Structure formats: structure tokens, C-alpha cells
PDB file of C-alpha atoms in Angstrom:
ATOM      1  CA  UNK A   1       3.216  -1.216  42.195  1.00 79.00           C
ATOM      2  CA  UNK A   2       6.500  -3.044  42.144  1.00 87.00           C
ATOM      3  CA  UNK A   3      10.219  -1.537  41.519  1.00 88.00           C
ATOM      4  CA  UNK A   4      10.543  -3.106  38.673  1.00 89.00           C
ATOM      5  CA  UNK A   5       6.972  -1.695  37.214  1.00 90.00           C
ATOM      6  CA  UNK A   6       8.176   1.459  38.064  1.00 88.00           C
ATOM      7  CA  UNK A   7      11.361   1.487  36.518  1.00 90.00           C
ATOM      8  CA  UNK A   8       9.742   0.296  33.234  1.00 91.00           C
ATOM      9  CA  UNK A   9       7.332   3.022  33.106  1.00 90.00           C
ATOM     10  CA  UNK A  10      10.209   5.558  33.819  1.00 90.00           C
ATOM     11  CA  UNK A  11      12.159   3.916  31.508  1.00 91.00           C
ATOM     12  CA  UNK A  12       9.673   4.310  28.813  1.00 92.00           C
ATOM     13  CA  UNK A  13       8.263   7.422  29.408  1.00 90.00           C
ATOM     14  CA  UNK A  14      12.143   8.859  29.563  1.00 91.00           C
ATOM     15  CA  UNK A  15      12.309   7.508  26.207  1.00 91.00           C
ATOM     16  CA  UNK A  16       9.273   9.001  24.526  1.00 90.00           C
ATOM     17  CA  UNK A  17      10.167  12.379  25.888  1.00 90.00           C
ATOM     18  CA  UNK A  18      13.379  12.570  24.415  1.00 88.00           C
ATOM     19  CA  UNK A  19      11.686  12.084  21.334  1.00 89.00           C
ATOM     20  CA  UNK A  20       9.105  14.620  21.812  1.00 89.00           C
ATOM     21  CA  UNK A  21       8.974  18.232  20.692  1.00 89.00           C
ATOM     22  CA  UNK A  22       6.216  18.653  23.206  1.00 90.00           C
ATOM     23  CA  UNK A  23       4.593  17.322  26.173  1.00 91.00           C
ATOM     24  CA  UNK A  24       1.397  18.958  27.489  1.00 92.00           C
ATOM     25  CA  UNK A  25       0.658  18.643  31.276  1.00 91.00           C
ATOM     26  CA  UNK A  26      -3.364  18.458  32.099  1.00 91.00           C
ATOM     27  CA  UNK A  27      -5.571  18.185  35.137  1.00 91.00           C
ATOM     28  CA  UNK A  28      -8.216  15.451  34.077  1.00 89.00           C
ATOM     29  CA  UNK A  29     -10.427  15.494  37.309  1.00 87.00           C
ATOM     30  CA  UNK A  30     -13.878  14.428  36.987  1.00 86.00           C
ATOM     31  CA  UNK A  31     -13.116  12.977  33.391  1.00 86.00           C
ATOM     32  CA  UNK A  32     -14.913   9.610  32.683  1.00 88.00           C
ATOM     33  CA  UNK A  33     -13.776   6.749  31.477  1.00 90.00           C
ATOM     34  CA  UNK A  34     -15.751   7.203  28.051  1.00 90.00           C
ATOM     35  CA  UNK A  35     -14.626  10.668  27.494  1.00 89.00           C
ATOM     36  CA  UNK A  36     -10.877   9.762  28.307  1.00 90.00           C
ATOM     37  CA  UNK A  37     -11.482   7.375  25.548  1.00 92.00           C
ATOM     38  CA  UNK A  38     -12.375   9.893  22.777  1.00 91.00           C
ATOM     39  CA  UNK A  39      -9.498  11.655  24.122  1.00 91.00           C
ATOM     40  CA  UNK A  40      -7.057   8.927  23.110  1.00 92.00           C
ATOM     41  CA  UNK A  41      -8.929   8.267  19.747  1.00 93.00           C
ATOM     42  CA  UNK A  42      -8.519  11.838  19.163  1.00 91.00           C
ATOM     43  CA  UNK A  43      -4.916  11.809  20.024  1.00 91.00           C
ATOM     44  CA  UNK A  44      -4.033   8.668  18.204  1.00 93.00           C
ATOM     45  CA  UNK A  45      -5.734  10.136  15.026  1.00 92.00           C
ATOM     46  CA  UNK A  46      -3.398  13.429  15.377  1.00 89.00           C
ATOM     47  CA  UNK A  47       0.059  11.160  16.189  1.00 91.00           C
ATOM     48  CA  UNK A  48      -0.134  12.322  19.606  1.00 92.00           C
ATOM     49  CA  UNK A  49       0.229   9.720  22.700  1.00 92.00           C
ATOM     50  CA  UNK A  50      -1.223   9.859  25.897  1.00 92.00           C
ATOM     51  CA  UNK A  51      -0.518   8.356  28.991  1.00 90.00           C
ATOM     52  CA  UNK A  52      -1.592   8.828  32.635  1.00 91.00           C
ATOM     53  CA  UNK A  53       1.329   8.465  34.847  1.00 89.00           C
ATOM     54  CA  UNK A  54       2.273   9.240  38.858  1.00 90.00           C
ATOM     55  CA  UNK A  55       3.775  12.727  39.315  1.00 88.00           C
ATOM     56  CA  UNK A  56       6.850  11.364  40.808  1.00 90.00           C
ATOM     57  CA  UNK A  57       7.450   8.796  37.835  1.00 91.00           C
ATOM     58  CA  UNK A  58       6.752  11.516  35.056  1.00 89.00           C
ATOM     59  CA  UNK A  59       9.116  13.891  37.300  1.00 90.00           C
ATOM     60  CA  UNK A  60      11.970  11.872  37.338  1.00 91.00           C
ATOM     61  CA  UNK A  61      11.226  10.702  33.201  1.00 90.00           C
ATOM     62  CA  UNK A  62      11.267  14.470  32.310  1.00 89.00           C
ATOM     63  CA  UNK A  63      14.351  14.863  34.464  1.00 89.00           C
ATOM     64  CA  UNK A  64      16.235  12.150  32.682  1.00 88.00           C
ATOM     65  CA  UNK A  65      14.950  12.842  29.286  1.00 87.00           C
ATOM     66  CA  UNK A  66      17.219  15.981  30.062  1.00 87.00           C
ATOM     67  CA  UNK A  67      14.057  18.091  29.558  1.00 85.00           C
ATOM     68  CA  UNK A  68      14.415  20.250  33.133  1.00 81.00           C
ATOM     69  CA  UNK A  69      12.704  20.146  36.029  1.00 81.00           C
ATOM     70  CA  UNK A  70       8.569  20.198  36.116  1.00 83.00           C
ATOM     71  CA  UNK A  71       6.578  20.514  39.601  1.00 83.00           C
ATOM     72  CA  UNK A  72       3.519  18.357  39.378  1.00 85.00           C
ATOM     73  CA  UNK A  73       0.500  18.274  41.235  1.00 86.00           C
ATOM     74  CA  UNK A  74      -2.957  17.002  41.426  1.00 86.00           C
ATOM     75  CA  UNK A  75      -4.443  14.242  38.794  1.00 86.00           C
ATOM     76  CA  UNK A  76      -2.174  14.494  35.409  1.00 89.00           C
ATOM     77  CA  UNK A  77      -2.609  13.152  32.198  1.00 92.00           C
ATOM     78  CA  UNK A  78       0.432  13.700  29.920  1.00 92.00           C
ATOM     79  CA  UNK A  79      -0.180  14.088  25.708  1.00 93.00           C
ATOM     80  CA  UNK A  80       3.142  14.540  24.112  1.00 92.00           C
ATOM     81  CA  UNK A  81       4.211  14.442  20.249  1.00 91.00           C
ATOM     82  CA  UNK A  82       6.779  14.517  17.654  1.00 89.00           C
ATOM     83  CA  UNK A  83       6.308  17.759  16.367  1.00 86.00           C
ATOM     84  CA  UNK A  84       5.080  21.092  18.593  1.00 85.00           C
ATOM     85  CA  UNK A  85       1.540  21.396  17.564  1.00 88.00           C
ATOM     86  CA  UNK A  86      -0.200  18.781  17.510  1.00 89.00           C
ATOM     87  CA  UNK A  87      -0.103  17.733  21.413  1.00 90.00           C
ATOM     88  CA  UNK A  88      -1.285  21.245  22.058  1.00 92.00           C
ATOM     89  CA  UNK A  89      -4.327  21.111  19.478  1.00 91.00           C
ATOM     90  CA  UNK A  90      -5.535  18.087  20.955  1.00 91.00           C
ATOM     91  CA  UNK A  91      -5.309  19.341  24.465  1.00 91.00           C
ATOM     92  CA  UNK A  92      -6.942  22.670  23.774  1.00 92.00           C
ATOM     93  CA  UNK A  93     -10.014  20.886  22.080  1.00 91.00           C
ATOM     94  CA  UNK A  94     -10.559  18.370  24.335  1.00 92.00           C
ATOM     95  CA  UNK A  95     -10.343  21.041  27.244  1.00 91.00           C
ATOM     96  CA  UNK A  96     -12.554  23.311  25.321  1.00 90.00           C
ATOM     97  CA  UNK A  97     -15.216  20.532  25.124  1.00 90.00           C
ATOM     98  CA  UNK A  98     -14.803  19.679  28.702  1.00 87.00           C
ATOM     99  CA  UNK A  99     -14.080  22.629  30.520  1.00 85.00           C
ATOM    100  CA  UNK A 100     -15.112  22.251  33.977  1.00 85.00           C
ATOM    101  CA  UNK A 101     -13.278  18.379  33.973  1.00 87.00           C
ATOM    102  CA  UNK A 102     -10.183  18.777  32.137  1.00 89.00           C
ATOM    103  CA  UNK A 103      -7.811  21.651  31.983  1.00 90.00           C
ATOM    104  CA  UNK A 104      -4.070  22.159  31.057  1.00 91.00           C
ATOM    105  CA  UNK A 105      -1.803  23.138  33.264  1.00 90.00           C
ATOM    106  CA  UNK A 106       1.567  23.493  31.606  1.00 88.00           C
ATOM    107  CA  UNK A 107       4.199  21.842  29.029  1.00 89.00           C
ATOM    108  CA  UNK A 108       7.196  21.589  28.074  1.00 90.00           C
ATOM    109  CA  UNK A 109       7.652  22.641  24.112  1.00 89.00           C
ATOM    110  CA  UNK A 110      11.342  21.934  22.226  1.00 86.00           C
ATOM    111  CA  UNK A 111      13.024  21.086  25.757  1.00 83.00           C
ATOM    112  CA  UNK A 112      11.649  24.571  27.433  1.00 86.00           C
ATOM    113  CA  UNK A 113       9.326  24.436  30.345  1.00 87.00           C
ATOM    114  CA  UNK A 114       6.289  26.118  29.187  1.00 86.00           C
ATOM    115  CA  UNK A 115       3.341  27.986  30.806  1.00 86.00           C
ATOM    116  CA  UNK A 116      -0.423  27.557  29.932  1.00 86.00           C
ATOM    117  CA  UNK A 117      -0.182  30.722  27.762  1.00 88.00           C
ATOM    118  CA  UNK A 118       2.885  29.413  25.540  1.00 87.00           C
ATOM    119  CA  UNK A 119       0.707  25.931  25.138  1.00 88.00           C
ATOM    120  CA  UNK A 120      -2.677  27.718  24.173  1.00 89.00           C
ATOM    121  CA  UNK A 121      -0.392  29.916  21.955  1.00 88.00           C
ATOM    122  CA  UNK A 122       0.893  26.928  19.967  1.00 86.00           C
ATOM    123  CA  UNK A 123      -2.566  24.959  19.955  1.00 87.00           C
ATOM    124  CA  UNK A 124      -3.826  28.187  17.997  1.00 88.00           C
ATOM    125  CA  UNK A 125      -1.342  27.819  15.487  1.00 84.00           C
ATOM    126  CA  UNK A 126      -2.039  26.202  11.868  1.00 82.00           C
ATOM    127  CA  UNK A 127      -0.979  22.421  11.396  1.00 76.00           C
ATOM    128  CA  UNK A 128       1.291  21.474   9.062  1.00 76.00           C
ATOM    129  CA  UNK A 129      -1.212  20.136   6.551  1.00 80.00           C
ATOM    130  CA  UNK A 130      -3.066  23.948   6.957  1.00 82.00           C
ATOM    131  CA  UNK A 131       0.538  25.502   6.376  1.00 82.00           C
ATOM    132  CA  UNK A 132       1.193  23.400   3.229  1.00 85.00           C
ATOM    133  CA  UNK A 133      -2.178  24.208   1.514  1.00 88.00           C
ATOM    134  CA  UNK A 134      -1.450  27.918   2.363  1.00 85.00           C
ATOM    135  CA  UNK A 135       1.703  27.604   0.413  1.00 87.00           C
ATOM    136  CA  UNK A 136       0.380  25.627  -2.417  1.00 88.00           C
ATOM    137  CA  UNK A 137      -2.483  28.163  -2.861  1.00 85.00           C
ATOM    138  CA  UNK A 138       0.147  31.409  -2.263  1.00 87.00           C
ATOM    139  CA  UNK A 139       1.878  29.917  -5.420  1.00 89.00           C
ATOM    140  CA  UNK A 140      -0.867  28.806  -7.550  1.00 87.00           C
ATOM    141  CA  UNK A 141      -2.286  32.325  -7.330  1.00 85.00           C
ATOM    142  CA  UNK A 142      -0.355  34.194  -9.872  1.00 87.00           C
ATOM    143  CA  UNK A 143      -1.242  31.039 -12.341  1.00 84.00           C
ATOM    144  CA  UNK A 144      -4.643  31.067 -11.352  1.00 86.00           C
ATOM    145  CA  UNK A 145      -4.758  34.931 -12.001  1.00 86.00           C
ATOM    146  CA  UNK A 146      -2.891  34.608 -15.397  1.00 86.00           C
ATOM    147  CA  UNK A 147      -5.647  31.840 -16.915  1.00 89.00           C
ATOM    148  CA  UNK A 148      -8.623  34.286 -15.514  1.00 90.00           C
ATOM    149  CA  UNK A 149      -6.849  36.924 -17.495  1.00 88.00           C
ATOM    150  CA  UNK A 150      -6.639  34.694 -20.791  1.00 87.00           C
ATOM    151  CA  UNK A 151     -10.001  33.681 -20.635  1.00 88.00           C
ATOM    152  CA  UNK A 152     -11.277  37.197 -20.525  1.00 89.00           C
ATOM    153  CA  UNK A 153      -9.280  38.416 -23.075  1.00 88.00           C
ATOM    154  CA  UNK A 154     -10.546  35.484 -25.187  1.00 89.00           C
ATOM    155  CA  UNK A 155     -14.046  36.480 -24.292  1.00 91.00           C
ATOM    156  CA  UNK A 156     -13.079  40.074 -25.166  1.00 89.00           C
ATOM    157  CA  UNK A 157     -11.512  38.992 -28.715  1.00 88.00           C
ATOM    158  CA  UNK A 158     -14.487  36.672 -29.446  1.00 88.00           C
ATOM    159  CA  UNK A 159     -17.233  39.476 -28.831  1.00 87.00           C
ATOM    160  CA  UNK A 160     -15.318  41.929 -31.166  1.00 86.00           C
ATOM    161  CA  UNK A 161     -14.982  39.200 -33.663  1.00 83.00           C
ATOM    162  CA  UNK A 162     -18.789  38.679 -33.811  1.00 71.00           C
TER     163      UNK A 162
END
């Protein structure tokens, strides 16, 4: 790899990491190309970006993005997204399906180095759409209960009139 190519990768990753709210670092030793492709498809569907990069280039990119110093060893794949939850969820889902080949190591969430427990905690949180659904259900509950009560009252009045 030439110096120019390395510089381009560092510039690309630095820009992407600056814009992201979560970066998840995973070990993918033993994962086949077909399995990686399924990870990329799932990531794309959830607004998550995936990149395999050399550790030194990724570490420089993280440092340039002013996210701190991260220590990287082994074969790493990086998943990042504009929200804190999506990248964690995609990594957790793939890690669960490929337990012996894919392992979440650490991450950077909201500019802070995060350990495995933190990444897993974010993976268990409901997504934005799920939270909006919960909120809508909460707002609709009083209206729904009111209409059920009116319906019951109407039936009672009909029975009394008959």
C-alpha cells in the first residue's frame, strides 16, 4: 500500500469517525467472505458503515478525529453510525449469530472509549423507532380507554332500554 493510499484511508476514516456517535471495534478472525457480506447488508439496512482497516491507520484516524487513543490488536473490523445504538445493535446481532468467529472488543461512544459492557448495554436499548412507537402507544392509551368506556356505556344503555 502506497503512502498516498494510506493517507486517503486515514482522511476518509477521520471524516467518518468525526461524524459518528458510535464506533464498535470487533475481531472477525475466521469469518468467511459470505458471512462478512451478510454483516455489510445488515449494516447498510440499519444505517451503519463497516470498514476493515489496518490497526495503525484506524488508530491514527481515531486520534485525528479527537476521540482519544485506542489500542488495537489483531484483526479488526470497524462499525460506526450516526446514532449510538445502531452500530452496537448490528455488531451484537452478528456476534450472537457467529459466536466463535466474531467478537466485540470495544468501542467509542459519544467520544469516549467504551468497554465491552458499555457497548452491550447500548445494544440492548430500544431503537429510535421502537421508542417512538412506545411514546405513541402511551399517548394513545387515554384515548383508547375513553373509547372503550364510551362503548361499554352505550351497550349498557341499549340493554337497559330493551
